[in-house]
Amino acid sequence: MIDPAILRTDPDRLRESQRRRGESVELIDELVAADVAKRDAQQRFDELRNEQKNLGKQIGPLQGALKKAADDESRVAAQAELDALMATAQDLAERVKAAEAEAAEAGARVDTLWLQVSNLVNLESPVGGEADFVVVAEAGTPRDFGAEGFAPRDHVELGELLGAIDITRGAKVSGSRFFYLTGPGAMLEFALLNLAMQQAAAHGLVPVITPALVLPSAMEGTGFLGQAAENVYRIESDDMYLVGTSEVPLAGFHADEIIDAADLPLRYAGWSSCFRREAGSYGKDTRGIIRVHQFDKVEMFVFCRPEDAEAEHARLLSWEREFVDALELPYRVIDVATGDLGSSAARKFDIEAWIPTQDTYREITSTSNTTEFQARRLRIRMRDEKGTRPLATLNGTLCAMPRVIVAILENHQQADGSVVVPVALRPFMGGLEVITPT
RNA sequence: GGAGGCAUCGCCUAGUCCGGUCUAUGGCGCCGCACUGCUAAUGCGGUUUGGGUUAAUCGCCCAUCGAGGGUUCAAAUCCCUCUGCCUCCGCCA
């Protein structure tokens, strides 16, 4: 959610943001009208309620006076006054009830509309759709397999040769887009997890193992029940959701809290399984483990002052690059265009690793500055010398297992199908230098 | 899964039986001011959160006693539902 004050002071800013995202501009007009209606209704209720309270204050003492009345005459007079008061009060009570219902309804309408408004985009973000990203950095050089004299195998083939990935059995047991990591594949994931957590801890992030099943409030608070809802698994029997990223439980960690600004930034590295329905991606990446329904991921998450958010975003990106650098993978960094940000992000950078057999770069990490958007929805605030106000949240992938494993296998393969283990991972694989076909 | 208890504005706490005097008590902590060589002590004032009104402040108004409903002219207080925590029993990685 965005600062509601902007709706009154500068609604054009909201319209411009919606326009850049390719989302409804009319929504803002509806919201402006609904907001006025809500305040009117609220004010009517406030006034009536005030009247009712004042009236109520007279009834108590009057009843006392009635009991203590010295003679019949004064008793009758007091009784008459009380009856009149009660009649007014009863009438007022009905009007208060009606006004309250109206105010609640108007408020609910505003809330519903606000939930449909995506975060204000950063004006630096390139405007456009998925293809309109800007490349902001490149690192490493893709290998020239032609010059090396062999055609690279794709990760599916390598995974089979090495006994590292079993997609056939994944499909047998769980259906399409599921897989087993076996032997060296599983060891590779554990090594990646350890390297990621070691790096995270070295930078002062607190390692966290999160729940993967969350309540609707956590899902909604992080903005995943909007456009992204079709990609979320819902557990019907218990009204809960399987998270698509530990961003959700990490953001919710401090929900409803007010954090002393002196304790900021709070930085976490969360580990959880991630579940995605991948609705609407039929036919995309059907081969291999680039796009799967369940995978594990180490995710960084930060709570900080809004004024520090952009610097923090750059820091998260640099930590992501440090990790990918350590894995000796060629990659590029893109500044994601406004139409492809998702509802929560104001700005987003993706790291795309070179995938030799696809002859292209594919997303392996993503870091978003969600400014105060999620914090408002989750009621996470900070207290500093300026008072109590929402803080900023940011997230960034440190290591999404399947895609990183794909990149390692394909980029570090040798002519005989073996794969060289990146130096940084070797300590976590018992010193293993090369994974060889079984 | 069963039985019982608890939930008050940072922390502790009064109030709930018996509805109105609750504009929620007191202590601790914290902030400001005063006093004082300094510190300490003391005194005075302030200290939940959200919203409205205002150019803004002061002020005023509304909501908020775990959440949501209900009864009533009036609810922290009475009734119902839910959630969380604690104790005991059962079951179980």
XYZ file of C-alpha atoms (C1' of nucleotides) in Angstrom:
531
model
C 0.000 0.000 0.000
C 1.050 3.543 -0.753
C 0.885 6.574 1.575
C -2.810 7.559 1.427
C -1.841 11.218 1.802
C -0.462 11.164 -1.743
C -3.967 10.495 -2.998
C -5.014 13.927 -1.723
C -1.862 15.939 -2.297
C -0.603 14.509 -5.583
C -2.915 11.973 -7.237
C -1.186 12.553 -10.576
C 1.871 10.847 -9.173
C -0.231 7.743 -8.656
C -1.731 8.021 -12.132
C 1.704 8.355 -13.723
C 2.957 5.298 -11.873
C -0.023 3.244 -12.965
C 0.443 4.452 -16.538
C 4.108 3.431 -16.572
C 3.199 0.002 -15.296
C 0.507 -0.401 -17.892
C -2.095 -0.706 -15.157
C -5.449 1.007 -14.624
C -5.308 4.797 -14.306
C -9.088 4.967 -13.765
C -8.528 3.073 -10.539
C -7.027 6.238 -9.076
C -10.097 8.303 -10.010
C -12.319 5.738 -8.324
C -10.085 5.860 -5.299
C -10.210 9.649 -5.058
C -14.017 9.552 -5.064
C -14.168 6.661 -2.606
C -11.758 8.433 -0.280
C -13.929 11.550 -0.146
C -17.010 9.425 0.480
C -15.236 7.554 3.247
C -14.182 10.709 5.077
C -17.681 12.171 4.790
C -19.241 9.038 6.182
C -16.682 8.794 8.961
C -17.256 12.376 9.966
C -21.032 11.904 10.106
C -20.525 8.929 12.374
C -18.033 10.793 14.582
C -20.464 13.642 15.124
C -23.439 11.429 15.929
C -21.365 9.310 18.233
C -20.156 12.389 20.056
C -23.760 13.478 20.530
C -24.673 10.040 21.824
C -21.866 10.012 24.357
C -22.842 13.415 25.673
C -26.433 12.299 26.052
C -25.385 9.144 27.826
C -23.493 11.178 30.385
C -26.711 12.878 31.438
C -28.678 9.681 31.981
C -26.584 8.228 34.782
C -26.770 11.238 37.133
C -30.464 11.681 36.352
C -31.218 8.134 37.439
C -29.315 8.841 40.627
C -31.375 11.967 41.227
C -34.569 10.023 40.630
C -33.721 7.539 43.375
C -32.900 10.269 45.850
C -35.885 12.452 44.990
C -37.340 13.822 48.209
C -41.006 14.023 47.264
C -43.488 12.747 44.670
C -43.543 15.985 42.773
C -39.838 16.102 42.087
C -39.856 12.384 41.386
C -42.481 12.834 38.674
C -40.564 15.728 37.171
C -37.305 13.765 37.129
C -39.046 10.763 35.636
C -40.529 12.884 32.858
C -37.137 14.367 32.067
C -35.572 10.934 32.020
C -38.257 9.527 29.704
C -37.719 12.368 27.267
C -33.976 11.838 27.342
C -34.337 8.119 26.795
C -36.587 8.667 23.818
C -34.023 10.943 22.195
C -31.269 8.515 23.026
C -33.080 5.595 21.469
C -33.657 7.495 18.274
C -30.045 8.605 18.237
C -28.820 5.078 18.796
C -30.466 3.992 15.569
C -28.907 6.816 13.617
C -25.495 6.086 15.096
C -25.816 2.455 14.071
C -26.767 3.395 10.522
C -23.948 5.936 10.239
C -21.477 3.397 11.572
C -22.519 0.831 8.989
C -22.187 3.399 6.221
C -18.750 4.471 7.403
C -17.601 0.855 7.619
C -18.845 0.154 4.127
C -17.168 3.253 2.686
C -13.960 2.322 4.480
C -14.035 -1.224 3.172
C -14.477 0.056 -0.372
C -11.417 2.287 -0.050
C -9.384 -0.586 1.383
C -10.403 -2.882 -1.453
C -9.389 -0.300 -4.048
C -6.060 0.399 -2.358
C -5.198 -3.285 -2.467
C -5.427 -3.101 -6.244
C -2.945 -0.245 -6.573
C 0.622 -1.337 -7.236
C 3.604 0.366 -5.649
C 4.809 3.703 -7.009
C 7.471 2.946 -9.589
C 10.900 4.459 -9.272
C 11.246 7.098 -11.975
C 14.632 5.638 -12.932
C 13.109 2.300 -13.881
C 12.973 1.870 -17.667
C 9.418 2.248 -18.900
C 7.921 -0.611 -20.870
C 7.272 -4.340 -20.860
C 9.306 -7.456 -20.192
C 11.614 -6.850 -23.185
C 12.356 -3.231 -22.322
C 14.935 -3.890 -19.607
C 18.266 -2.087 -19.585
C 21.526 -3.985 -19.149
C 23.463 -2.239 -16.395
C 26.441 -4.583 -16.014
C 28.109 -7.605 -17.548
C 30.654 -9.938 -15.981
C 32.612 -12.933 -17.173
C 32.807 -14.271 -20.689
C 30.711 -17.143 -22.028
C 32.890 -20.061 -23.046
C 33.426 -20.764 -26.728
C 32.621 -24.463 -26.878
C 33.201 -24.482 -30.625
C 36.797 -23.438 -30.059
C 37.122 -26.082 -27.346
C 36.004 -28.677 -29.845
C 32.788 -30.073 -28.333
C 29.093 -29.323 -28.160
C 27.897 -28.531 -24.638
C 25.367 -30.911 -23.093
C 22.352 -29.370 -21.422
C 21.772 -29.766 -17.696
C 19.232 -32.532 -18.167
C 21.740 -34.684 -19.991
C 24.537 -33.777 -17.572
C 22.295 -34.377 -14.580
C 21.552 -37.883 -15.839
C 25.160 -38.673 -16.701
C 26.328 -37.556 -13.277
C 23.462 -39.128 -11.380
C 22.658 -35.656 -10.038
C 19.160 -34.891 -11.312
C 16.272 -37.343 -11.794
C 13.448 -35.715 -13.681
C 11.767 -38.898 -14.868
C 11.162 -40.098 -11.354
C 10.128 -36.618 -10.265
C 7.362 -36.759 -12.860
C 6.446 -40.318 -11.859
C 5.903 -39.377 -8.229
C 4.714 -35.753 -8.375
C 3.954 -34.937 -12.000
C 5.545 -32.538 -14.410
C 7.923 -29.834 -13.192
C 9.076 -31.906 -10.217
C 12.492 -33.472 -9.822
C 14.838 -35.286 -7.483
C 18.347 -34.120 -6.726
C 20.429 -37.211 -6.102
C 24.023 -37.924 -5.073
C 26.264 -35.113 -6.348
C 23.176 -33.026 -7.191
C 22.001 -33.091 -3.598
C 25.559 -32.510 -2.358
C 25.792 -29.522 -4.677
C 22.661 -27.996 -3.144
C 23.975 -28.497 0.382
C 27.272 -26.917 -0.625
C 25.500 -23.951 -2.190
C 23.381 -23.549 0.916
C 26.459 -23.553 3.113
C 28.377 -21.128 0.927
C 25.372 -18.786 0.756
C 24.784 -18.848 4.485
C 28.480 -18.393 5.208
C 28.569 -15.336 2.974
C 25.333 -13.997 4.426
C 26.529 -14.396 7.990
C 29.838 -12.748 7.111
C 27.886 -9.682 5.999
C 25.906 -9.666 9.221
C 22.643 -11.131 7.947
C 20.819 -13.302 10.454
C 20.245 -16.833 9.123
C 16.598 -17.866 9.391
C 14.673 -21.028 8.629
C 11.129 -19.946 7.893
C 7.692 -21.534 7.711
C 6.674 -22.402 4.159
C 2.966 -22.399 4.959
C 1.454 -19.026 5.847
C -1.848 -17.326 6.649
C -3.689 -15.217 4.058
C -2.649 -12.016 5.855
C 1.059 -12.685 5.229
C 0.418 -13.524 1.593
C -1.695 -10.436 1.040
C 0.688 -8.216 2.962
C 3.537 -9.045 0.631
C 1.394 -8.432 -2.433
C 1.163 -11.978 -3.754
C -2.619 -12.237 -3.824
C -2.995 -9.625 -6.569
C -1.880 -10.357 -10.112
C 0.408 -13.115 -8.837
C -2.411 -15.018 -7.110
C -2.782 -17.608 -9.844
C 0.751 -18.775 -9.162
C 0.170 -19.422 -5.484
C -0.767 -22.801 -4.020
C -3.658 -22.524 -1.613
C -4.454 -25.175 0.971
C -8.229 -25.126 0.765
C -8.881 -27.280 3.846
C -7.058 -24.888 6.179
C -7.154 -21.565 4.332
C -3.382 -21.313 4.156
C -0.865 -20.751 1.408
C 2.401 -22.369 0.374
C 4.940 -19.596 -0.058
C 6.548 -18.968 -3.425
C 9.525 -17.416 -1.666
C 10.673 -16.949 1.920
C 10.261 -13.239 1.272
C 6.720 -13.819 2.550
C 7.497 -15.253 6.000
C 10.498 -12.927 6.364
C 8.405 -9.820 5.654
C 5.730 -11.093 8.019
C 8.315 -11.738 10.742
C 7.936 -8.166 12.037
C 4.267 -7.641 11.130
C 2.369 -5.378 13.562
C 5.604 -4.236 15.179
C 7.115 -0.837 15.797
C 10.884 -1.045 15.543
C 13.279 1.402 17.155
C 15.121 3.135 14.296
C 18.378 2.616 16.181
C 17.994 -1.143 15.567
C 17.771 -0.682 11.782
C 18.698 -2.018 9.363
C 17.541 -5.531 10.208
C 18.961 -7.988 7.676
C 17.973 -11.643 7.319
C 18.896 -14.566 5.118
C 15.970 -16.981 4.953
C 15.992 -20.582 3.812
C 12.854 -22.333 2.700
C 11.276 -24.429 0.040
C 9.357 -22.399 -2.529
C 6.202 -23.475 -4.319
C 4.901 -22.075 -7.581
C 1.961 -23.203 -9.676
C 3.492 -21.793 -12.870
C 0.026 -21.190 -14.257
C 0.141 -19.611 -17.666
C 3.622 -20.882 -18.410
C 2.521 -23.981 -20.301
C 5.076 -24.869 -22.902
C 7.730 -22.617 -21.362
C 10.880 -24.327 -20.115
C 9.245 -27.721 -20.167
C 12.622 -29.422 -20.332
C 14.815 -29.536 -17.262
C 14.652 -27.773 -13.930
C 14.673 -24.107 -14.945
C 10.976 -23.791 -14.129
C 9.669 -26.132 -11.429
C 6.836 -26.269 -8.910
C 9.049 -26.755 -5.866
C 12.594 -25.678 -5.124
C 14.764 -24.372 -2.318
C 16.113 -20.876 -2.035
C 18.195 -18.621 0.189
C 16.597 -15.191 0.220
C 17.923 -11.970 1.730
C 15.448 -9.596 3.345
C 16.015 -6.145 4.831
C 14.018 -3.738 6.970
C 15.491 -0.218 6.866
C 14.745 3.506 6.937
C 12.981 4.625 3.744
C 15.757 7.126 3.066
C 18.336 4.298 3.131
C 16.419 1.955 0.835
C 18.143 2.793 -2.446
C 21.599 2.372 -0.955
C 20.448 -0.882 0.609
C 19.163 -2.055 -2.755
C 22.598 -1.479 -4.282
C 24.126 -3.412 -1.383
C 21.840 -6.407 -1.927
C 22.746 -6.426 -5.615
C 26.447 -6.326 -4.787
C 26.044 -9.317 -2.433
C 24.204 -11.218 -5.145
C 27.020 -10.471 -7.583
C 29.610 -11.526 -5.018
C 27.914 -14.905 -4.759
C 27.578 -15.431 -8.504
C 31.179 -14.267 -8.975
C 32.296 -16.908 -6.480
C 30.607 -19.545 -8.630
C 32.597 -18.315 -11.644
C 29.510 -17.837 -13.800
C 29.232 -15.360 -16.688
C 26.249 -13.088 -16.177
C 24.666 -9.726 -16.771
C 22.602 -7.434 -14.555
C 19.393 -5.914 -15.868
C 17.250 -3.026 -14.653
C 13.749 -4.483 -14.988
C 11.166 -2.393 -16.864
C 8.107 -0.904 -15.143
C 5.646 -3.323 -16.734
C 7.486 -6.335 -15.319
C 8.071 -5.249 -11.723
C 5.294 -7.065 -9.912
C 2.904 -5.155 -7.679
C 5.252 -4.610 -4.730
C 8.486 -3.432 -6.322
C 9.384 0.165 -7.104
C 12.558 -1.007 -8.779
C 14.046 -4.392 -9.549
C 17.409 -5.726 -10.708
C 17.813 -9.259 -12.012
C 21.027 -11.182 -12.469
C 20.903 -13.380 -15.530
C 23.458 -16.160 -15.907
C 24.661 -17.342 -19.275
C 23.131 -20.692 -20.209
C 25.310 -22.184 -22.986
C 22.771 -24.618 -24.442
C 20.131 -21.903 -24.663
C 22.616 -19.406 -26.054
C 21.124 -16.742 -23.826
C 21.058 -15.225 -20.341
C 18.466 -16.551 -17.874
C 17.329 -15.035 -14.592
C 18.944 -16.568 -11.529
C 18.436 -13.812 -8.954
C 16.152 -10.850 -8.449
C 16.335 -8.002 -5.980
C 13.472 -5.606 -5.334
C 13.120 -2.348 -3.492
C 9.553 -2.518 -2.232
C 9.906 0.814 -0.386
C 7.108 1.188 2.200
C 4.571 -0.814 0.193
C 4.764 -4.100 2.076
C 5.444 -2.433 5.418
C 2.173 -0.501 5.174
C 0.201 -3.622 4.377
C 1.848 -5.566 7.190
C 1.734 -2.639 9.635
C 5.493 -2.625 10.226
C 6.680 0.752 11.461
C 9.754 2.384 12.906
C 10.157 5.012 15.580
C 12.758 7.742 15.267
C 13.138 11.418 16.080
C 10.482 12.222 13.455
C 7.957 9.951 15.119
C 6.351 6.691 14.113
C 6.215 5.918 10.390
C 6.409 2.985 7.991
C 9.850 1.629 7.167
C 11.138 0.219 3.876
C 11.592 -3.438 2.986
C 13.814 -4.987 0.333
C 14.472 -8.497 -0.822
C 17.036 -10.237 -2.980
C 17.807 -13.780 -4.035
C 21.075 -15.094 -2.754
C 20.763 -18.583 -4.190
C 17.826 -20.202 -5.994
C 18.999 -23.782 -6.157
C 17.778 -25.295 -9.433
C 18.775 -22.452 -11.687
C 22.172 -22.058 -10.055
C 22.763 -25.795 -10.390
C 21.781 -25.568 -14.065
C 24.239 -22.719 -14.582
C 27.060 -24.528 -12.794
C 26.583 -27.802 -14.656
C 26.321 -26.218 -18.067
C 29.063 -23.612 -17.699
C 31.611 -25.804 -15.955
C 31.163 -28.986 -17.985
C 33.995 -30.731 -19.802
C 34.055 -32.759 -23.008
C 33.680 -36.067 -21.152
C 30.557 -34.919 -19.320
C 32.325 -34.214 -16.047
C 31.795 -30.911 -14.271
C 34.447 -28.818 -12.540
C 33.346 -27.718 -9.064
C 33.853 -23.972 -8.512
C 36.710 -23.418 -6.080
C 34.468 -21.653 -3.568
C 32.213 -24.697 -3.275
C 34.941 -27.297 -2.816
C 35.339 -26.859 0.951
C 31.661 -27.734 1.290
C 31.988 -30.842 -0.904
C 34.807 -32.509 0.923
C 37.373 -30.941 -1.378
C 35.846 -32.506 -4.494
C 37.243 -30.807 -7.606
C 35.377 -32.571 -10.385
C 32.046 -34.369 -10.508
C 32.446 -37.298 -12.859
C 29.856 -39.416 -14.690
C 28.872 -42.534 -12.798
C -8.074 -34.281 20.353
C -10.116 -33.381 25.819
C -10.366 -30.226 30.583
C -9.216 -25.688 32.984
C -6.943 -20.734 33.383
C -5.211 -16.126 31.287
C -5.071 -11.750 27.503
C -5.700 -3.839 29.943
C -2.016 2.304 26.290
C 6.941 -0.070 26.285
C 7.160 -3.558 31.046
C 4.364 -4.733 35.550
C -0.447 -3.643 37.375
C -5.852 -1.628 39.364
C -10.627 -2.043 37.342
C -14.398 -7.017 35.204
C -18.345 -10.464 40.136
C -22.693 -5.792 40.654
C -22.605 -1.681 32.990
C -22.772 5.072 33.646
C -18.491 8.663 38.657
C -13.093 4.930 33.243
C -11.740 11.240 30.261
C -8.676 3.306 32.079
C -5.415 3.314 38.273
C -0.619 3.035 40.310
C 4.619 1.688 39.846
C 8.975 1.133 36.638
C 11.231 2.910 32.331
C 11.605 6.930 28.919
C 11.210 12.410 27.334
C 10.909 17.676 28.739
C 11.194 21.541 32.391
C 12.559 23.349 37.331
C 15.970 23.043 41.414
C 21.109 21.854 42.418
C 29.202 22.869 41.780
C 28.500 17.825 38.598
C 25.986 13.243 39.233
C 22.277 11.554 42.262
C 17.882 12.817 44.710
C 13.432 15.728 44.526
C 9.292 18.452 42.259
C 6.132 19.552 37.983
C 4.460 18.127 33.185
C 4.365 14.515 29.299
C 4.511 9.348 27.495
C -0.758 3.429 23.186
C -1.927 3.441 18.224
C -4.892 4.917 13.997
C -8.108 8.561 11.814
C -10.616 13.416 11.298
C -10.618 18.894 11.725
C -6.402 22.911 10.591
C -2.007 26.348 6.062
C 0.395 24.493 10.365
C 0.516 24.544 15.680
C -2.350 24.717 20.084
C -6.745 22.635 20.636
C -11.040 19.828 19.720
C -13.566 15.242 17.925
C -13.896 9.750 16.816
C -12.052 4.857 17.299
C -8.755 1.570 20.086
C -8.691 -2.695 26.937
C -6.197 -9.985 22.041
C -9.822 -10.142 17.171
C -14.863 -10.150 15.396
C -20.057 -10.112 16.377
C -24.308 -9.342 19.842
C -27.369 -7.213 24.079
C -28.206 -2.004 25.867
C -29.915 4.797 25.789
C -24.791 3.414 27.425
C -19.786 -2.176 27.365
C -12.711 -2.910 29.603
C -17.162 -4.707 32.493
C -22.768 -8.906 30.277
C -23.467 -12.875 26.060
C -21.523 -15.621 21.571
C -17.561 -16.974 18.116
C -12.436 -16.968 16.976
C -7.024 -16.431 17.923
C -2.734 -16.702 21.024
C -0.299 -18.142 25.599
C -0.023 -21.206 30.225
C -1.308 -25.857 33.202
C -3.005 -30.920 33.076
C -4.602 -35.453 30.175
C -4.322 -38.200 25.473
C -1.590 -39.009 20.883
C 2.921 -38.398 18.070
C 7.530 -37.360 14.833
